Each structure stands twice: as C-alpha cells, then as structure tokens.
Amino acid sequence: MTTEPRRLRNYIAGEFRDAADGRTTEVVNPVTGEAYATAPLSGPADVDAAMAAAEEAFPVWRDLVPAERQKVLLKIADAFEARAEELIAAESENTGKPLALTRSEEIPPMVDQIRFFAGAARMLEGRSAGEYMDGMTSIIRREPIGVCAQVAPWNYPMMMATWKFAPALAAGNTVVLKPSDTTPASTLLMAEIIGGVLEELGHPKGVFNVICGDRDTGRLMVEHPVPAMASITGSVRAGMQVAESASKDLKRVHLELGGKAPVVVFDDADVAKAAEEIAVAGYFNAGQDCTAATRVLVHESIHDEFVAALAKAAADTKTGLPDDEDVLYGPLNNANQLKQVSGFIERLPAHATIEAGGHRVGDKGYFFAPTVISGLKQDDEIVQREVFGPVITVQSFTDEDQAVSYANGVTYALASSVWTKDHARAMRMSKRLDFGCVWINTHIPLVAEMPHGGFKQSGYGKDLSSYSFEDYTRIKHVMTSLG
C-alpha cells in the first residue's frame, strides 16, 4: 500500500487555505527521497490575500501597548514548549535532522529567543526629550514599520522563522512569512500555534500569515505594494534579487545571506581539541549553516598534525537516520543540494587531496560523508564559494598577515574564528578579521542577546539582540513649540 501525501495549506487571516488556483508542489523527505506531502504553490491572489490580512491587522496590533504584545509572545513561547515534540517531528520530516539534536539544540534556543523579544518589546530606548532650539522641544518616536514580507530558508526552517517573526511582532509589525518550498511543514505548524494564541487573546487574525511557494512567490511578496520591509535569509543571488526588487518602491531590506567562515588555527593552539570542536562546527546540520566552520587556515608548522587530527574527527563523525541518537547530522536537504555538493568534489583541482569522505552515503536519501580536503590554494573554487555541505577545506599560512589576507580574501563576511592561547594575538585578529562575528577558541555558539549578521555579500541587518529589534522599527522626530 502507498500512503497518500498529506495536504499542507497556507495560513491566511487565521484560516488554512489552498492556493487560489489549486496549484501545489511536492514536499520530499530528504531521508527517503520520497514525497510525503503537497504544499500550495501560491500565486498573485494568495499573496494579495495574505498582504490584505496583514495590512488590516496592522493598525490594531501597532497600537497595542508593549505589555500586550509581550503577553502574546510569552504565550507563543510557552505553546512552542508545550508542543515541542510535534514541532520536532515536523522539522525532522522537513529536513531529516536528528530528533535528539533538534530537541536539545533548536527548541530551547527558539523559546529563549521569543522570550527575549517579548522583553525587548517593553525596552525601546532612545534619546530623551530635550530642547535643541530655543522655544522648541524635540521628541524621538520609535515606531513599527508596517507589514513585513519575510522569506525563511530550508536549513533551519523553525529557528530562522523565529528570528524573523519574533522581533517583527514585538516591535508592532504584522507578518507575511514564506518558508522554503522544500520545508513548509514545521512553519505551518508554528502558524497554527501562533494563530491559536492570537485567537485566545482576542487579537486580529491577520497579525501572522504563512504562504507557501517557490521563488516566484517570494518575488511577488517583495514586489507587492503593501509591505514596508522585506527580510530574507538565503543565498547571495536571492539577496541581490530581493534588493533589486525592493528598490523599485524603496522598501527597507534586511538580508542574511551566505558565508564562508575562516577558522584560523595558530601554532600554539591545542591541535586535538581544536580539530574535534571544528569538526562539530563544520559538520553540524550537514554543514548547511552560513556560519559553519568550513574553511580552516592553519599555521604551516602544525599543518600535517592538524590535518591528521581533523581527518580522524571526520572519520569519527556519523551521519544517519533521525532516530539514531549517535548521529551528528542527517541528510542534505534536497536533491539539488546533493548535486551541488557532489559537483564541488568532482571539480576539485589536481593539487587537492581528499583526506576523508568526499562521497555520497548510501543510495537512498541525500546523505553525504563528512569530508576534509587539503592542499588547496586561495583562488580555488571550493575555497571561494559556499559549498553548504559537510565539507571542510584546509590551507596553510606562514604568519599572521598571510592568515588575515587569506581569511578576508573572499566575498563573504558573516562569521570567523581564531584559535590561539595568545590573548594579544586574538585581540589583533578580532580587529583585523572583516566578519560580523569573531569567535575565539570556539566556533558557532549564538545567544539571543548578541547580534548575528555580516558584511559584504553576506548581507546587512542584524538577527537576534536589540539590534534586530531596532531593525524592525522606524524613527520619527516630533518637534513642538513651547509658545
């Protein structure tokens, strides 16, 4: 017997709806490579309906006192916690992620981040009122922007959706969110939960909306006249397209794009410890992370020792099924991603050496072995471009200046790390590295209180922290005559 794929539906104005024209796309489980659901392929009518719902809800939501918006977000956090197992199951079916790691590494941070932004709703800061011209008092108002069109990626469907909707709602905006076409299931479950909280507390149904679809759906959202802001987490190409589309009516744009994180290991580092931790930071989530530790730069005096240690760490890293508690990561997200990662390996230059992995695992689903590649040069494709898979490259450097040159010598500028026992060197490197985040003797931890975002082609705008919250607000000057 074959199981009929279940039908996923858009969430607009508090209701689940099919696409207006009935079009759908298949949703594939990356563990099996087989379709388990269909989702709407939303078109202009669906985007219009979602934007109209968000626009209608905006004045009411905007005018709530912050304490009321805080109450909503706190209830959402509680509801996510209460229904965590459902969210974990949906996310794993979306992505093939290990259940145990999704439970420990995603649900707690998501809940914490929502609670952080619930508090931020009541902590807007700005200049105090004052007189800067005789007889006049100036006041600064910080206000919500309006309707926000948000596009989330497939690598962390739940968490990236949380990074978008939580600060937007906390600041008083309403939301139309599109998940990736390959991972809509967990986002739609989140919509059900959020919608239930809004209904329970008597708030407008259009505050939070989710529509499914492909790139054309995202383009329609960004080009729509209603949203005042477009936010996307995705590829550099997608970010450029969003920025171009948004420029036509001068929408505000918030972009978190690709990464190619340098991991600079100096000769005084603990080689075994560094290799072990870098392997985890490079292979977690199958390397499908813009901040993943994918590009190691190691001092020439410890190069061979480090490569051997990293290759051993790769050999000890396990990929497999979601219910296996010993695995670090599951499959790549989709067939196209498997093809992309495999293509990088197939195109390796002759001077490169595959120290570990470099191949698909099994013939079912989209699993790829933890991979280490050495002998690379700075201008090699695999050094310059984002692989977005469980692949770590290794280059050697002679001194600090060359390490900085290699590290900064890519178009991405999201995250980086430095491994050394020399405090002064760590401080110098943190200043010289042109990346939005610099970790020292660690790689990949994030906290709600600190900003996440990059420079150059990694985009602009910040996720997490009060900086993200401020990105979802606008500033107004009010001047009044004292006469």
JSON list of N, CA and C in Angstrom, two decimals, residues 73 77 105-120 158-160 162-163 166-167 446-449 464-465:
[
{"chain": "A", "resi": 73, "resn": "LEU", "atom": "N", "xyz": [3.72, 37.10, 22.91]},
{"chain": "A", "resi": 73, "resn": "LEU", "atom": "CA", "xyz": [4.96, 36.39, 22.62]},
{"chain": "A", "resi": 73, "resn": "LEU", "atom": "C", "xyz": [5.31, 35.39, 23.72]},
{"chain": "A", "resi": 77, "resn": "ALA", "atom": "N", "xyz": [5.79, 31.37, 23.20]},
{"chain": "A", "resi": 77, "resn": "ALA", "atom": "CA", "xyz": [6.94, 30.60, 23.69]},
{"chain": "A", "resi": 77, "resn": "ALA", "atom": "C", "xyz": [6.48, 29.41, 24.53]},
{"chain": "A", "resi": 105, "resn": "GLU", "atom": "N", "xyz": [19.05, 21.28, 20.69]},
{"chain": "A", "resi": 105, "resn": "GLU", "atom": "CA", "xyz": [19.79, 22.42, 20.13]},
{"chain": "A", "resi": 105, "resn": "GLU", "atom": "C", "xyz": [18.92, 23.44, 19.42]},
{"chain": "A", "resi": 106, "resn": "GLU", "atom": "N", "xyz": [17.65, 23.14, 19.18]},
{"chain": "A", "resi": 106, "resn": "GLU", "atom": "CA", "xyz": [16.81, 24.10, 18.46]},
{"chain": "A", "resi": 106, "resn": "GLU", "atom": "C", "xyz": [15.62, 24.59, 19.27]},
{"chain": "A", "resi": 107, "resn": "ILE", "atom": "N", "xyz": [14.88, 23.69, 19.88]},
{"chain": "A", "resi": 107, "resn": "ILE", "atom": "CA", "xyz": [13.69, 24.13, 20.62]},
{"chain": "A", "resi": 107, "resn": "ILE", "atom": "C", "xyz": [14.06, 25.07, 21.78]},
{"chain": "A", "resi": 108, "resn": "PRO", "atom": "N", "xyz": [15.03, 24.73, 22.65]},
{"chain": "A", "resi": 108, "resn": "PRO", "atom": "CA", "xyz": [15.34, 25.66, 23.75]},
{"chain": "A", "resi": 108, "resn": "PRO", "atom": "C", "xyz": [15.81, 27.04, 23.27]},
{"chain": "A", "resi": 109, "resn": "PRO", "atom": "N", "xyz": [16.71, 27.15, 22.27]},
{"chain": "A", "resi": 109, "resn": "PRO", "atom": "CA", "xyz": [17.07, 28.50, 21.81]},
{"chain": "A", "resi": 109, "resn": "PRO", "atom": "C", "xyz": [15.90, 29.26, 21.21]},
{"chain": "A", "resi": 110, "resn": "MET", "atom": "N", "xyz": [15.05, 28.58, 20.45]},
{"chain": "A", "resi": 110, "resn": "MET", "atom": "CA", "xyz": [13.88, 29.25, 19.86]},
{"chain": "A", "resi": 110, "resn": "MET", "atom": "C", "xyz": [12.99, 29.85, 20.93]},
{"chain": "A", "resi": 111, "resn": "VAL", "atom": "N", "xyz": [12.69, 29.05, 21.94]},
{"chain": "A", "resi": 111, "resn": "VAL", "atom": "CA", "xyz": [11.82, 29.51, 23.02]},
{"chain": "A", "resi": 111, "resn": "VAL", "atom": "C", "xyz": [12.47, 30.68, 23.76]},
{"chain": "A", "resi": 112, "resn": "ASP", "atom": "N", "xyz": [13.77, 30.56, 24.00]},
{"chain": "A", "resi": 112, "resn": "ASP", "atom": "CA", "xyz": [14.50, 31.63, 24.68]},
{"chain": "A", "resi": 112, "resn": "ASP", "atom": "C", "xyz": [14.50, 32.91, 23.84]},
{"chain": "A", "resi": 113, "resn": "GLN", "atom": "N", "xyz": [14.68, 32.78, 22.54]},
{"chain": "A", "resi": 113, "resn": "GLN", "atom": "CA", "xyz": [14.70, 33.96, 21.68]},
{"chain": "A", "resi": 113, "resn": "GLN", "atom": "C", "xyz": [13.36, 34.67, 21.65]},
{"chain": "A", "resi": 114, "resn": "ILE", "atom": "N", "xyz": [12.28, 33.91, 21.62]},
{"chain": "A", "resi": 114, "resn": "ILE", "atom": "CA", "xyz": [10.94, 34.53, 21.64]},
{"chain": "A", "resi": 114, "resn": "ILE", "atom": "C", "xyz": [10.74, 35.28, 22.96]},
{"chain": "A", "resi": 115, "resn": "ARG", "atom": "N", "xyz": [11.17, 34.67, 24.05]},
{"chain": "A", "resi": 115, "resn": "ARG", "atom": "CA", "xyz": [11.03, 35.33, 25.36]},
{"chain": "A", "resi": 115, "resn": "ARG", "atom": "C", "xyz": [11.91, 36.57, 25.45]},
{"chain": "A", "resi": 116, "resn": "PHE", "atom": "N", "xyz": [13.09, 36.51, 24.82]},
{"chain": "A", "resi": 116, "resn": "PHE", "atom": "CA", "xyz": [13.95, 37.70, 24.79]},
{"chain": "A", "resi": 116, "resn": "PHE", "atom": "C", "xyz": [13.23, 38.86, 24.08]},
{"chain": "A", "resi": 117, "resn": "PHE", "atom": "N", "xyz": [12.67, 38.58, 22.91]},
{"chain": "A", "resi": 117, "resn": "PHE", "atom": "CA", "xyz": [12.00, 39.66, 22.18]},
{"chain": "A", "resi": 117, "resn": "PHE", "atom": "C", "xyz": [10.71, 40.10, 22.85]},
{"chain": "A", "resi": 118, "resn": "ALA", "atom": "N", "xyz": [10.09, 39.20, 23.61]},
{"chain": "A", "resi": 118, "resn": "ALA", "atom": "CA", "xyz": [8.93, 39.62, 24.41]},
{"chain": "A", "resi": 118, "resn": "ALA", "atom": "C", "xyz": [9.35, 40.70, 25.40]},
{"chain": "A", "resi": 119, "resn": "GLY", "atom": "N", "xyz": [10.51, 40.51, 26.03]},
{"chain": "A", "resi": 119, "resn": "GLY", "atom": "CA", "xyz": [11.02, 41.54, 26.94]},
{"chain": "A", "resi": 119, "resn": "GLY", "atom": "C", "xyz": [11.45, 42.79, 26.21]},
{"chain": "A", "resi": 120, "resn": "ALA", "atom": "N", "xyz": [12.06, 42.60, 25.01]},
{"chain": "A", "resi": 120, "resn": "ALA", "atom": "CA", "xyz": [12.53, 43.76, 24.24]},
{"chain": "A", "resi": 120, "resn": "ALA", "atom": "C", "xyz": [11.38, 44.67, 23.84]},
{"chain": "A", "resi": 158, "resn": "MET", "atom": "N", "xyz": [12.45, 26.24, 11.32]},
{"chain": "A", "resi": 158, "resn": "MET", "atom": "CA", "xyz": [11.79, 26.78, 12.52]},
{"chain": "A", "resi": 158, "resn": "MET", "atom": "C", "xyz": [12.56, 27.94, 13.13]},
{"chain": "A", "resi": 159, "resn": "MET", "atom": "N", "xyz": [13.86, 27.75, 13.30]},
{"chain": "A", "resi": 159, "resn": "MET", "atom": "CA", "xyz": [14.64, 28.76, 14.01]},
{"chain": "A", "resi": 159, "resn": "MET", "atom": "C", "xyz": [14.74, 30.06, 13.20]},
{"chain": "A", "resi": 160, "resn": "MET", "atom": "N", "xyz": [14.96, 29.94, 11.88]},
{"chain": "A", "resi": 160, "resn": "MET", "atom": "CA", "xyz": [15.05, 31.16, 11.08]},
{"chain": "A", "resi": 160, "resn": "MET", "atom": "C", "xyz": [13.71, 31.88, 11.00]},
{"chain": "A", "resi": 162, "resn": "THR", "atom": "N", "xyz": [11.63, 31.93, 13.47]},
{"chain": "A", "resi": 162, "resn": "THR", "atom": "CA", "xyz": [11.58, 32.58, 14.78]},
{"chain": "A", "resi": 162, "resn": "THR", "atom": "C", "xyz": [12.40, 33.86, 14.79]},
{"chain": "A", "resi": 163, "resn": "TRP", "atom": "N", "xyz": [13.61, 33.81, 14.21]},
{"chain": "A", "resi": 163, "resn": "TRP", "atom": "CA", "xyz": [14.45, 35.01, 14.15]},
{"chain": "A", "resi": 163, "resn": "TRP", "atom": "C", "xyz": [13.76, 36.14, 13.41]},
{"chain": "A", "resi": 166, "resn": "ALA", "atom": "N", "xyz": [9.65, 36.94, 15.53]},
{"chain": "A", "resi": 166, "resn": "ALA", "atom": "CA", "xyz": [9.66, 37.40, 16.92]},
{"chain": "A", "resi": 166, "resn": "ALA", "atom": "C", "xyz": [10.00, 38.88, 17.05]},
{"chain": "A", "resi": 167, "resn": "PRO", "atom": "N", "xyz": [11.10, 39.39, 16.48]},
{"chain": "A", "resi": 167, "resn": "PRO", "atom": "CA", "xyz": [11.36, 40.82, 16.59]},
{"chain": "A", "resi": 167, "resn": "PRO", "atom": "C", "xyz": [10.35, 41.67, 15.85]},
{"chain": "A", "resi": 446, "resn": "LEU", "atom": "N", "xyz": [25.65, 30.89, 19.61]},
{"chain": "A", "resi": 446, "resn": "LEU", "atom": "CA", "xyz": [24.90, 32.14, 19.46]},
{"chain": "A", "resi": 446, "resn": "LEU", "atom": "C", "xyz": [24.02, 32.33, 20.69]},
{"chain": "A", "resi": 447, "resn": "VAL", "atom": "N", "xyz": [23.79, 33.58, 21.07]},
{"chain": "A", "resi": 447, "resn": "VAL", "atom": "CA", "xyz": [22.90, 33.88, 22.18]},
{"chain": "A", "resi": 447, "resn": "VAL", "atom": "C", "xyz": [21.92, 34.97, 21.75]},
{"chain": "A", "resi": 448, "resn": "ALA", "atom": "N", "xyz": [20.74, 34.97, 22.34]},
{"chain": "A", "resi": 448, "resn": "ALA", "atom": "CA", "xyz": [19.70, 35.91, 21.94]},
{"chain": "A", "resi": 448, "resn": "ALA", "atom": "C", "xyz": [20.11, 37.36, 22.14]},
{"chain": "A", "resi": 449, "resn": "GLU", "atom": "N", "xyz": [20.98, 37.62, 23.13]},
{"chain": "A", "resi": 449, "resn": "GLU", "atom": "CA", "xyz": [21.34, 38.99, 23.46]},
{"chain": "A", "resi": 449, "resn": "GLU", "atom": "C", "xyz": [22.35, 39.62, 22.52]},
{"chain": "A", "resi": 464, "resn": "LEU", "atom": "N", "xyz": [18.70, 38.53, 15.91]},
{"chain": "A", "resi": 464, "resn": "LEU", "atom": "CA", "xyz": [18.90, 38.42, 17.36]},
{"chain": "A", "resi": 464, "resn": "LEU", "atom": "C", "xyz": [19.25, 39.79, 17.96]},
{"chain": "A", "resi": 465, "resn": "SER", "atom": "N", "xyz": [19.18, 39.91, 19.26]},
{"chain": "A", "resi": 465, "resn": "SER", "atom": "CA", "xyz": [19.61, 41.10, 20.01]},
{"chain": "A", "resi": 465, "resn": "SER", "atom": "C", "xyz": [18.70, 42.30, 19.80]}
]
